[in-house]
Short mmCIF file of C-alpha atoms in Angstrom, two decimals:
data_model
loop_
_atom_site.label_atom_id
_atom_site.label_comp_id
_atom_site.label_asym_id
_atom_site.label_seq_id
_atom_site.Cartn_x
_atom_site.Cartn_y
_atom_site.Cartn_z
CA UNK A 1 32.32 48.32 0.35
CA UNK A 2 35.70 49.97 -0.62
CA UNK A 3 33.52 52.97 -2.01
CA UNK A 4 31.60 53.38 1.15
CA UNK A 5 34.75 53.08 4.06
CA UNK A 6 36.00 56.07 1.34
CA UNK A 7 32.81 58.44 1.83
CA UNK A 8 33.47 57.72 6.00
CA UNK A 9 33.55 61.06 7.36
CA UNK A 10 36.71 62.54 8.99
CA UNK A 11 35.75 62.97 12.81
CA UNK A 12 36.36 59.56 13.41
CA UNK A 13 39.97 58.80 14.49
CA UNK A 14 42.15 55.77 16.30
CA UNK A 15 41.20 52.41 15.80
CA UNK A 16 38.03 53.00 13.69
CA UNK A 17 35.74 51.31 11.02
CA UNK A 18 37.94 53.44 8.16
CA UNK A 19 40.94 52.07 8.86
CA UNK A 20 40.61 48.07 10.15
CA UNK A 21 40.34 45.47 8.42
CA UNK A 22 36.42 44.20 7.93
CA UNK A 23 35.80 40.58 8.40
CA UNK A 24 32.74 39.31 6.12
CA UNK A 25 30.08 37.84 8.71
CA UNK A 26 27.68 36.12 6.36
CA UNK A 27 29.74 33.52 5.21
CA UNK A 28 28.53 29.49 4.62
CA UNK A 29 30.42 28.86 7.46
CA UNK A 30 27.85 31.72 9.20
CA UNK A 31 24.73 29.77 7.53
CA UNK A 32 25.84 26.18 8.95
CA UNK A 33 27.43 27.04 12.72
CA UNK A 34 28.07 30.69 13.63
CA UNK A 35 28.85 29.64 16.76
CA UNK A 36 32.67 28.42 14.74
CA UNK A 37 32.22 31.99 13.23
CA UNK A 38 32.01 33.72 16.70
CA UNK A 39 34.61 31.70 18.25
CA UNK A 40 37.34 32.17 15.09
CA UNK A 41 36.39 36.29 15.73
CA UNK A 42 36.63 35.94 19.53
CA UNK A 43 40.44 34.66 19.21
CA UNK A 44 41.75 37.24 16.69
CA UNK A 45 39.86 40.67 18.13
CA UNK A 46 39.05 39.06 22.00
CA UNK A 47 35.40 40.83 22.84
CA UNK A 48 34.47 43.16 20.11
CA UNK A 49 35.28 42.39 16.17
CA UNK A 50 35.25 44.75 13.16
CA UNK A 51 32.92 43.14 10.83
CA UNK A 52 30.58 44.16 7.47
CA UNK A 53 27.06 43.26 7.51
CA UNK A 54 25.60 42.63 3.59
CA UNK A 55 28.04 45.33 2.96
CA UNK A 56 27.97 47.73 5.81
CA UNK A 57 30.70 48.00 8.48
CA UNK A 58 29.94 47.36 12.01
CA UNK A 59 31.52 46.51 15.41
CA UNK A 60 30.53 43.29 16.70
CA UNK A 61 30.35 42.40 20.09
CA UNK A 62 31.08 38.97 21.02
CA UNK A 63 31.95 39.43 25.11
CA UNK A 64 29.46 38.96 27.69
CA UNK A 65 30.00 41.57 29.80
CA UNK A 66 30.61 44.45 26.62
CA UNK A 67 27.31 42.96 25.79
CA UNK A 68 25.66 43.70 29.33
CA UNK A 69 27.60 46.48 29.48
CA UNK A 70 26.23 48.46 25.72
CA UNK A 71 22.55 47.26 27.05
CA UNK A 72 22.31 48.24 30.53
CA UNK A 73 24.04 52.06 29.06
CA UNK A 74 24.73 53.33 32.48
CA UNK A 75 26.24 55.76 31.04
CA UNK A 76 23.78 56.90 28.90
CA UNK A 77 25.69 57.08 25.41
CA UNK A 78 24.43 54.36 23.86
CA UNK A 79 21.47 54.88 20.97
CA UNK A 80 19.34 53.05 18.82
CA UNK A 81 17.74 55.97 16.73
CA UNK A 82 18.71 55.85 13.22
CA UNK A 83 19.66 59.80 13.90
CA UNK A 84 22.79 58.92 16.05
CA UNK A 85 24.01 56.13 13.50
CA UNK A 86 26.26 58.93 11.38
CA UNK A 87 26.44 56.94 8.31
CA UNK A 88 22.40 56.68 8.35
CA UNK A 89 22.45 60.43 8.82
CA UNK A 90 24.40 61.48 6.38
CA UNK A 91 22.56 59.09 3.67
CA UNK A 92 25.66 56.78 3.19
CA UNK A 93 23.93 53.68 4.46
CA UNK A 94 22.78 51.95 0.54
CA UNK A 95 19.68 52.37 -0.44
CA UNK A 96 19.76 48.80 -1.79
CA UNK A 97 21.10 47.40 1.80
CA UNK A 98 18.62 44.46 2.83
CA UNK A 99 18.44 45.33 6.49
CA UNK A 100 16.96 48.57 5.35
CA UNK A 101 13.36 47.94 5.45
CA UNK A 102 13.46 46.71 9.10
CA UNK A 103 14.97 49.48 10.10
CA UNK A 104 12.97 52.29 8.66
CA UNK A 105 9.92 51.57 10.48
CA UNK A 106 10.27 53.86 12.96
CA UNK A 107 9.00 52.21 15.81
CA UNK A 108 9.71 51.63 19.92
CA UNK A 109 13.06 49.46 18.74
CA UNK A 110 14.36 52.40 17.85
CA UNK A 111 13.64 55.36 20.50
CA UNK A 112 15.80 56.50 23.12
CA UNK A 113 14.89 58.81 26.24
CA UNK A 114 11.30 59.65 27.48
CA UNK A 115 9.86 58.70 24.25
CA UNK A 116 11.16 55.14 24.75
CA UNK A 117 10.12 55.11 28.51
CA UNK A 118 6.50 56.44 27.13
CA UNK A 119 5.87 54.21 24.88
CA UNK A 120 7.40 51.51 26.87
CA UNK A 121 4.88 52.22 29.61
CA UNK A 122 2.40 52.13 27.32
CA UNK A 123 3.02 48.80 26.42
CA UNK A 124 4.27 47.13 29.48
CA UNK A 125 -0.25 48.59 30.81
CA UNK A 126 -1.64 46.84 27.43
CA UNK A 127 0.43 44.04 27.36
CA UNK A 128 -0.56 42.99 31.63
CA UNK A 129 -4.03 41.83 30.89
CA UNK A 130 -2.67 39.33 28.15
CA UNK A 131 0.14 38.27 30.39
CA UNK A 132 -0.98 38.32 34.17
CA UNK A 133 -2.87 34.81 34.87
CA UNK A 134 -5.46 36.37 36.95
CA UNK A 135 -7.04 38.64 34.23
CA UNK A 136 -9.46 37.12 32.25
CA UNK A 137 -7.78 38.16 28.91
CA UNK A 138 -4.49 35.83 30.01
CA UNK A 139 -7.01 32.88 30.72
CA UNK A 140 -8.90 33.62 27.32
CA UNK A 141 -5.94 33.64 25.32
CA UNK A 142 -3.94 30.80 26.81
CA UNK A 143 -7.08 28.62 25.88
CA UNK A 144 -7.54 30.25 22.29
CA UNK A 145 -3.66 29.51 21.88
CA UNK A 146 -4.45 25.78 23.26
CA UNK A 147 -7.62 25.28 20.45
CA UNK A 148 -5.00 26.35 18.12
CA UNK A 149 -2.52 24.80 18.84
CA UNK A 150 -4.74 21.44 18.41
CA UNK A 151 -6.34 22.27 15.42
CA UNK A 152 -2.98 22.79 13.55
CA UNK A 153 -1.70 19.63 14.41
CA UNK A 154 -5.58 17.78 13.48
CA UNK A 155 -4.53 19.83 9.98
CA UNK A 156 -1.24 18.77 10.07
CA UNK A 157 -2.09 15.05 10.02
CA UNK A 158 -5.08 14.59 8.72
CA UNK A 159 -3.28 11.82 6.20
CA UNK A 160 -2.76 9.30 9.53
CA UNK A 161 -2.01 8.35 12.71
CA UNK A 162 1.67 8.01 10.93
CA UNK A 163 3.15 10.21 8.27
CA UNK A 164 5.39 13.29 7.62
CA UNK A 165 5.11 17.17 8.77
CA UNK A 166 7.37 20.21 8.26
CA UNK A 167 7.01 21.48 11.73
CA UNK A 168 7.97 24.76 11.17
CA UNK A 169 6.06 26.00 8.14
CA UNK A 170 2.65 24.00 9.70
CA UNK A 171 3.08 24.53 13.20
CA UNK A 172 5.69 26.39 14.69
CA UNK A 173 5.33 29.47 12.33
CA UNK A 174 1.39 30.08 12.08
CA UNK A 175 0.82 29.19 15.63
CA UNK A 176 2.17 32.62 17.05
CA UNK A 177 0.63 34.40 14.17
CA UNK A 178 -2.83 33.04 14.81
CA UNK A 179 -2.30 34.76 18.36
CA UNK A 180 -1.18 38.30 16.77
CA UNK A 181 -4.17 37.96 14.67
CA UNK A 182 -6.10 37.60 18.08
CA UNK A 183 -4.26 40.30 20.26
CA UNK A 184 -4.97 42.95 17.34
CA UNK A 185 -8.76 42.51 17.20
CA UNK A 186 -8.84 41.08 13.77
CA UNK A 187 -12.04 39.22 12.74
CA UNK A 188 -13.39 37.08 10.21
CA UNK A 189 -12.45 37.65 6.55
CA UNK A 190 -10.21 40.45 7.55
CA UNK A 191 -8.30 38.49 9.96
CA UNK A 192 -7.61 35.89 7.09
CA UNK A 193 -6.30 38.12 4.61
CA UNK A 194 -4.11 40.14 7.71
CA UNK A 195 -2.94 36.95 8.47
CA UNK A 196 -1.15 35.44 5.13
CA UNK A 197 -0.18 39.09 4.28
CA UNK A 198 1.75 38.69 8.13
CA UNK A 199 3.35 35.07 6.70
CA UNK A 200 4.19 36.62 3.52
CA UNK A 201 5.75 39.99 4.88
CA UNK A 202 8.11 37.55 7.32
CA UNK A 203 8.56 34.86 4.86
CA UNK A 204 10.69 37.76 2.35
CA UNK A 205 9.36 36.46 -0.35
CA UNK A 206 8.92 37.63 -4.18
CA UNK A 207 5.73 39.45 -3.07
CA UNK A 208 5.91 40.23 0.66
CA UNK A 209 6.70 44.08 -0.68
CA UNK A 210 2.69 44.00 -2.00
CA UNK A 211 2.40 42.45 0.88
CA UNK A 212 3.84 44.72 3.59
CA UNK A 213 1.36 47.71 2.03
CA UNK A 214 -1.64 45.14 2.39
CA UNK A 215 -0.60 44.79 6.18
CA UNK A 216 0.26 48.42 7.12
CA UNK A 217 -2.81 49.84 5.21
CA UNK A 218 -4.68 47.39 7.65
CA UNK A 219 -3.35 47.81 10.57
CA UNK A 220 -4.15 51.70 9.94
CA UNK A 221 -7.51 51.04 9.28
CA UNK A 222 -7.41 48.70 12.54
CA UNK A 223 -6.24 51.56 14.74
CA UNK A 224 -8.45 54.05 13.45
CA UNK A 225 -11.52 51.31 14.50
CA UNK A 226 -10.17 51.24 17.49
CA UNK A 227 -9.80 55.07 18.07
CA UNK A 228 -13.79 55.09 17.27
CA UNK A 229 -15.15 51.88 19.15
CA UNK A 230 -12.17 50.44 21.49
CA UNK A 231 -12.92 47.02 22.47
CA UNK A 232 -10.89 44.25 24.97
CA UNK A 233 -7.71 43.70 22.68
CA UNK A 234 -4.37 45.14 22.48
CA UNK A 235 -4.76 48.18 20.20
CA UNK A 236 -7.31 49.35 22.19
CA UNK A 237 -5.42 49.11 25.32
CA UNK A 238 -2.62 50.97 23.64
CA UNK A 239 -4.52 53.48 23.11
CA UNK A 240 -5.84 53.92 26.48
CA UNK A 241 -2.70 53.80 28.03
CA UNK A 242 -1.25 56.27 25.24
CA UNK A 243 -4.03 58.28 23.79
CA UNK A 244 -1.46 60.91 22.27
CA UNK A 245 -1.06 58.01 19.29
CA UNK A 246 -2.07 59.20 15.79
CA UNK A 247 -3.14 56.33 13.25
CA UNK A 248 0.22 55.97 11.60
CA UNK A 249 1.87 55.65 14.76
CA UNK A 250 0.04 53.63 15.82
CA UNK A 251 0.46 51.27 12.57
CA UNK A 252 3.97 51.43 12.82
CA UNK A 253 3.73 50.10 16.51
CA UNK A 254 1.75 47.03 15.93
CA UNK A 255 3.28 46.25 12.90
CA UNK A 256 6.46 45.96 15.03
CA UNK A 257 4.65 43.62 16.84
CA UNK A 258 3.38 41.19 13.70
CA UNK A 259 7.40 40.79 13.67
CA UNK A 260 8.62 40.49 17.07
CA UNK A 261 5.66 38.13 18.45
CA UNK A 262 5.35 36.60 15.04
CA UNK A 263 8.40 35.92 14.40
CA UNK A 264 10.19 35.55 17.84
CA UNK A 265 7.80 33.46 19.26
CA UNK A 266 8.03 30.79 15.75
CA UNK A 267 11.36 30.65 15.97
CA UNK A 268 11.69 29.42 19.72
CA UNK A 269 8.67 27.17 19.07
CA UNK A 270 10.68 25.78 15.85
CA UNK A 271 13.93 25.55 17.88
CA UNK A 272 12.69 24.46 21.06
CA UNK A 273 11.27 21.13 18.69
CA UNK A 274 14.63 20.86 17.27
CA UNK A 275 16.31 20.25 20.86
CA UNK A 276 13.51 18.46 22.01
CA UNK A 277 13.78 15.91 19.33
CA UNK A 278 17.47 15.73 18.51
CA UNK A 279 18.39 16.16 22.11
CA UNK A 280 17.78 12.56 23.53
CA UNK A 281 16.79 11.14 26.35
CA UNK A 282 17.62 13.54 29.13
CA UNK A 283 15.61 16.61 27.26
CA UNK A 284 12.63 14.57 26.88
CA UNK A 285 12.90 13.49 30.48
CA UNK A 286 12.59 17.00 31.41
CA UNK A 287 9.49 17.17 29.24
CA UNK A 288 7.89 14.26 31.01
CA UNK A 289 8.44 15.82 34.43
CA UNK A 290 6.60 19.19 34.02
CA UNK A 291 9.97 21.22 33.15
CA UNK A 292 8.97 22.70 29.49
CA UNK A 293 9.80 26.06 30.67
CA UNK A 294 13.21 24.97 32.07
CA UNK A 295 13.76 23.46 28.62
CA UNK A 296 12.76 26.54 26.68
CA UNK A 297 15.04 28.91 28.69
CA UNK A 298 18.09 26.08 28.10
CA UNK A 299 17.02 26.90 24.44
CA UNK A 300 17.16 30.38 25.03
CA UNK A 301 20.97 30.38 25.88
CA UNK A 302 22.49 27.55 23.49
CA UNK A 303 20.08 28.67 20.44
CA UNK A 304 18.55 32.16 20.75
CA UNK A 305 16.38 33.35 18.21
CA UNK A 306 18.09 36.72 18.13
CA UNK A 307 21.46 35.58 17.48
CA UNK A 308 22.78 39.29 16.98
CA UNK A 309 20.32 42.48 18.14
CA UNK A 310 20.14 45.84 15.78
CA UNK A 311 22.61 48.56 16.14
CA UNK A 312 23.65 50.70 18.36
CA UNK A 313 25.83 53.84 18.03
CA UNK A 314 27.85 55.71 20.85
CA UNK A 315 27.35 59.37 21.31
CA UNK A 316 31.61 59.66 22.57
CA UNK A 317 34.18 58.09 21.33
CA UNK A 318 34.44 55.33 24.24
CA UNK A 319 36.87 52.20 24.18
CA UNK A 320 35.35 48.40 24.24
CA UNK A 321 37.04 45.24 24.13
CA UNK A 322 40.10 46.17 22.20
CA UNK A 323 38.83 49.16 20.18
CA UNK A 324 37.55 52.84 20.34
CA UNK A 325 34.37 53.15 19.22
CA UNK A 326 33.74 56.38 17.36
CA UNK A 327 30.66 58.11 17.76
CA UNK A 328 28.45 57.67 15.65
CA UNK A 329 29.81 54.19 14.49
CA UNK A 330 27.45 51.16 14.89
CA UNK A 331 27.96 47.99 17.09
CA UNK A 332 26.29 45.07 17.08
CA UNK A 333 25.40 43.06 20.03
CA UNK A 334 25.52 39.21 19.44
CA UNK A 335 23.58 37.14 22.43
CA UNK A 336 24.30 33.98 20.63
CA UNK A 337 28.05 34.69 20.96
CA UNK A 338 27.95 36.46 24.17
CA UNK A 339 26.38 33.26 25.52
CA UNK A 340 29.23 31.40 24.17
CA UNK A 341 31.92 33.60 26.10
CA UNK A 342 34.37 31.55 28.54
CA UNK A 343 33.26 34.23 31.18
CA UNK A 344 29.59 33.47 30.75
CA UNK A 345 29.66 29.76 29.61
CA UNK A 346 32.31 28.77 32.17
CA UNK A 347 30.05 29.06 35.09
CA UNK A 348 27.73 27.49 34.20
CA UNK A 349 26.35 23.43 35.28
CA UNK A 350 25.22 21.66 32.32
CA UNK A 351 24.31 19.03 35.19
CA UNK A 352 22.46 21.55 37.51
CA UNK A 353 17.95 20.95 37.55
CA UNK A 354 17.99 24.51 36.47
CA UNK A 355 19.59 26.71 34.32
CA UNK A 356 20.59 30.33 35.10
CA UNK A 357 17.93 32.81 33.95
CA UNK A 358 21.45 35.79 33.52
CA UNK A 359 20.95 35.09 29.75
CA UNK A 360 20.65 37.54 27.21
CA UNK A 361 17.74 36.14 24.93
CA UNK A 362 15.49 38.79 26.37
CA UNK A 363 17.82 41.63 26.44
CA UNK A 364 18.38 43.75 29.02
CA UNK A 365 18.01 47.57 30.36
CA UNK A 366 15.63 50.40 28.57
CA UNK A 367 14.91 47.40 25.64
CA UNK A 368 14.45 44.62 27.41
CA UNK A 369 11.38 42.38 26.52
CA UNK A 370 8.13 43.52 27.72
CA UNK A 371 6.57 40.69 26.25
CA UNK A 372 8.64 37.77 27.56
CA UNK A 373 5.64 35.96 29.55
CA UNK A 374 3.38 35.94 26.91
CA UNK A 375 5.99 34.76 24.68
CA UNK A 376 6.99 32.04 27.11
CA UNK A 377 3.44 30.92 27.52
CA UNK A 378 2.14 30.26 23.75
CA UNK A 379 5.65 28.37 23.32
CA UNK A 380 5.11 26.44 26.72
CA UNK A 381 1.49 25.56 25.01
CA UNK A 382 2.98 25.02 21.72
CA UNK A 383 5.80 22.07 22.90
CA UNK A 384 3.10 20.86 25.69
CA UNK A 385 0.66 20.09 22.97
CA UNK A 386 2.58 18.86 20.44
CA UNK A 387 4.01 16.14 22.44
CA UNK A 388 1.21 15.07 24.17
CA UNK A 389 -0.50 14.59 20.62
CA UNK A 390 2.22 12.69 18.90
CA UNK A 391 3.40 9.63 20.84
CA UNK A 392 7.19 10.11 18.53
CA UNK A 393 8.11 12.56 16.48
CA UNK A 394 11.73 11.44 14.37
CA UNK A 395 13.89 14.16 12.16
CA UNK A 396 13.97 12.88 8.93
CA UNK A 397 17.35 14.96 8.53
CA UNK A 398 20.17 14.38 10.38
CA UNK A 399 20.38 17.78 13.05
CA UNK A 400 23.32 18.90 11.61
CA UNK A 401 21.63 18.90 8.16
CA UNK A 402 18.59 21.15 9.30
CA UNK A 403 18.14 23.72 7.00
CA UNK A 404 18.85 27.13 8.73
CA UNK A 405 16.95 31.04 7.28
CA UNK A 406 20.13 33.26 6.12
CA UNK A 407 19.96 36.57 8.45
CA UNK A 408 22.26 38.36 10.61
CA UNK A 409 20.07 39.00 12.93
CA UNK A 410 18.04 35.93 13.77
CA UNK A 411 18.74 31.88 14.21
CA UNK A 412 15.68 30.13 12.90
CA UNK A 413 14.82 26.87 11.04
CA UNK A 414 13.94 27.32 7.42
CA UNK A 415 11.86 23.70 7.97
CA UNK A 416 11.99 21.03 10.65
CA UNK A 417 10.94 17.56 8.34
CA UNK A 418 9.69 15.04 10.60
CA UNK A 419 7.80 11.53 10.95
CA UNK A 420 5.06 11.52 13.31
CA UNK A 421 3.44 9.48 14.89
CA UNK A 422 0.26 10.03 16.98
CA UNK A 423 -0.44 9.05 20.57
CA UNK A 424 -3.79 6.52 20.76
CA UNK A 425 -6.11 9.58 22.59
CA UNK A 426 -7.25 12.55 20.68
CA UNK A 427 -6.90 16.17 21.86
CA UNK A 428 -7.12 16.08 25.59
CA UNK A 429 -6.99 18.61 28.38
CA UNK A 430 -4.55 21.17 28.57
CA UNK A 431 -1.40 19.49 30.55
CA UNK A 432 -0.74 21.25 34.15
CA UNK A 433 3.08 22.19 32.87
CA UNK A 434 2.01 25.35 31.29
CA UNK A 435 -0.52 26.42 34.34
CA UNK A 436 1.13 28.42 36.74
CA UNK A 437 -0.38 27.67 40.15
CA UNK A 438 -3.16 25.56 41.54
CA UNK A 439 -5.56 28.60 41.88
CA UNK A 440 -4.65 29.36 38.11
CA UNK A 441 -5.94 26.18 37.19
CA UNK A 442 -8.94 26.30 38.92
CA UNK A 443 -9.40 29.97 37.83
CA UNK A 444 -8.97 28.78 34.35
CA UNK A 445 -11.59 25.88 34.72
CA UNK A 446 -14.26 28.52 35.54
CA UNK A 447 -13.57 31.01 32.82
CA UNK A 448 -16.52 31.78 30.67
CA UNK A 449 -14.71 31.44 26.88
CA UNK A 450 -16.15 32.41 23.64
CA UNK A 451 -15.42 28.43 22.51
CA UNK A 452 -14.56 27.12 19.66
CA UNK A 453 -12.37 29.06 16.63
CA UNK A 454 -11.63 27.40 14.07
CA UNK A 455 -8.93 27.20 12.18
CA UNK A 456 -9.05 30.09 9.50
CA UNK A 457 -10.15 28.94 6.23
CA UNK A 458 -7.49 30.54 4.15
CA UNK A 459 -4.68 28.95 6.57
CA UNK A 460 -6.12 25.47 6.76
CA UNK A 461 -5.79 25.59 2.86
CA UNK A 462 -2.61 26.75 2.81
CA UNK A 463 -1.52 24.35 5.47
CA UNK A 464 -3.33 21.32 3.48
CA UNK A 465 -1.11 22.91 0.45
CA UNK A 466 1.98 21.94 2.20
CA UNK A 467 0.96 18.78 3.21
CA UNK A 468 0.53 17.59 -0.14
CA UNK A 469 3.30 18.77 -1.61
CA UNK A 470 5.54 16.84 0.85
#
């Protein structure tokens, strides 16, 4: 650390990553409750804090409004490419860092200008068919994510009507992943193999760097498919929308979104479940009454997934909170923090039906979430089924206890260890709470689907795996 804050060029002056003092962010306190973190920050610096990252200095910013401010970037001087970050530039960023890999994709995350608003555009045309209840590929989906959804949790408890799950590793995490694997085109032995290399490359793990290669040499071969035979999934609507793609491009793009949808989606599943069933009464009242979206956007606020969003870097020196900025330097925008700020968290009703949708989970401005219905949906089908299915589900850990991944960047469970027990019917209907209108529901009820898909061989031996060895 000392070595690196020596190399920082000199065009950096004032009140500047070389010369504060750098508060470590991933502490144990960080694993168990950032939230204390965020607050103990917030009263020494106020809305923006000079902190290192795994070794790496960066500004965070804890204040709502610097937060809304950096993401709307009215002013235009805000970047995400790796090119404006002058320590990336210049090669001083360690080549051992472990936030490097996810940042050297060079994907949509990280464009600025009219390649962002291109590709953007590109996405926001493929991505309407799969969101938009009145196409046909929205209907088909929601029902493929419902048949999985069910077939997890028949895997899941095959030993009883009673027994013990890890909700997260055999539900909340291969759930969303079953629907990548579905959006991409994938099929049969293919889509098996695609889809443990997509659990293994987001799981970290001793060989997710074998792995990763697997995946990316995949999806290339995937886009390159689709370039000669498009068919009615997401690739090829890419593609249509933004035929300029070559095959690595391409790659990179849906590989970003094996981790956003994968991995977003499974963590708001996993802690949606968490404040479902450590939250008493009153949440589960909600449930009962239709609200599962109301109680997945109260999630969204107290316990977003994306506790702290990748860097940014100023193009001018500009001042925020109590700091200049160089340019050049990075900041780091935490939601979970931001949420958390007296001027955000002070207006709002804890007692009001609904809670206010001015939340950061999503972002905001040129990045914000294209893909924030879909998203909404397969966890709205995800909690819908799951406690329709299982009459009580009890932590067998007290909440405070519940094992949490290490990242400074996301807030999900590592497990969720419950008892189950399941309700007296089987697999019923879909429930009404995650249809959007009448007509919807009616539309649904006449859609022509392909039926049945079961379960994926590989992943229903995996899941059995786990079973046992609880």
């Amino acid at each position: 650390m000392d070595a690196y804050r020596r190399t920082l060029g000199a065009a950096s002056h004032g009140e500047s990553l070389e010369t504060v003092a750098l508060e470590p962010l991933m502490t144990r306190d960080y694993d168990t409750r950032p939230a204390l973190v965020f607050e103990r920050l917030r009263a020494r610096y106020g809305p923006v804090a000079p902190v290192e990252v795994l070794g790496v200095p960066v500004w965070l910013v804890l204040g709502y409004s610097q937060v809304l401010e950096v993401l709307r970037n009215h002013r235009g001087i805000w970047s995400k490419r790796l090119t404006d970050w002058r320590a990336w530039a210049d090669g001083r960023v360690p080549a051992d860092w472990p936030l490097r890999p996810a940042f050297e994709v060079n994907h949509v995350i990280f464009q600025e200008g009219e390649r962002l608003r291109a590709l953007r555009a590109a996405y926001a045309e493929a991505l309407t068919p799969f969101q938009d209840a009145s196409h046909p590929q929205a209907r088909r989906l929601r029902a493929a994510a419902t048949r999985y959804a069910d077939e997890l949790i028949d895997v899941m408890t095959e030993g009883g009507p009673t027994g013990f799950a890890d909700l997260c590793a055999q539900y909340a995490r291969p759930l969303p992943l079953m629907v990548v694997d579905r959006l991409l085109g994938f099929e049969g032995e293919a889509g098996d193999g695609v889809l443990m290399d997509m659990w293994r490359v987001l799981d970290a793990g001793p060989d997710s760097t074998a792995a990763l290669d697997r995946l990316l040499a995949a999806l290339a071969e995937l886009g390159a498919e689709k370039m000669a035979r498009p068919g009615d999934d997401l690739p090829s609507l890419m593609l249509a929308a933004y035929p300029g793609f070559t095959i690595d491009e391409l790659s990179r793009e849906l590989m970003m979104l094996v981790g956003v949808i994968g991995d977003y989606i499974g963590i708001l599943i996993g802690n949606t479940m968490a404040e479902v069933i450590g939250g008493g009464p009153r949440v589960r009242a909600a449930l009962s009454v239709g609200m599962i979206r109301e109680t997945i956007n109260r999630v969204a606020i107290t316990n977003p997934p994306m506790h702290n969003l990748s860097f940014r870097c100023p193009s001018v020196d500009t001042r925020l909170g109590e700091f200049t900025i160089s340019a050049g330097e990075p900041v780091m925008l935490s939601v979970a923090a931001a949420h958390a700020d007296p001027a955000f968290a002070g207006g709002l009703d804890s007692d009001a039906l609904y809670s206010t949708r001015a939340h950061l989970a999503w972002g905001a401005g040129a990045h914000e979430c294209l893909g924030r219905e879909l998203a909404t949906t397969v966890v709205t089908i995800a909690i819908s089924r799951l406690f329709e299915r299982c009459s009580a589900l009890t932590l067998t850990l007290p909440a405070d206890q519940l094992p949490w991944r290490p990242s400074p960047l996301i807030r999900g469970l590592r497990s969720l260890p419950v008892r189950y027990e399941l309700a007296d019917s089987g697999p019923g209907p879909v429930s009404p709470a995650h249809t959007s209108t009448q007509a919807d529901a009616q539309a649904q009820s006449t859609e022509q689907d392909p039926g049945p898909e079961p379960v994926r061989s590989v992943l229903r031996r995996f899941l059995r795996s786990l079973r046992r060895e609880r």
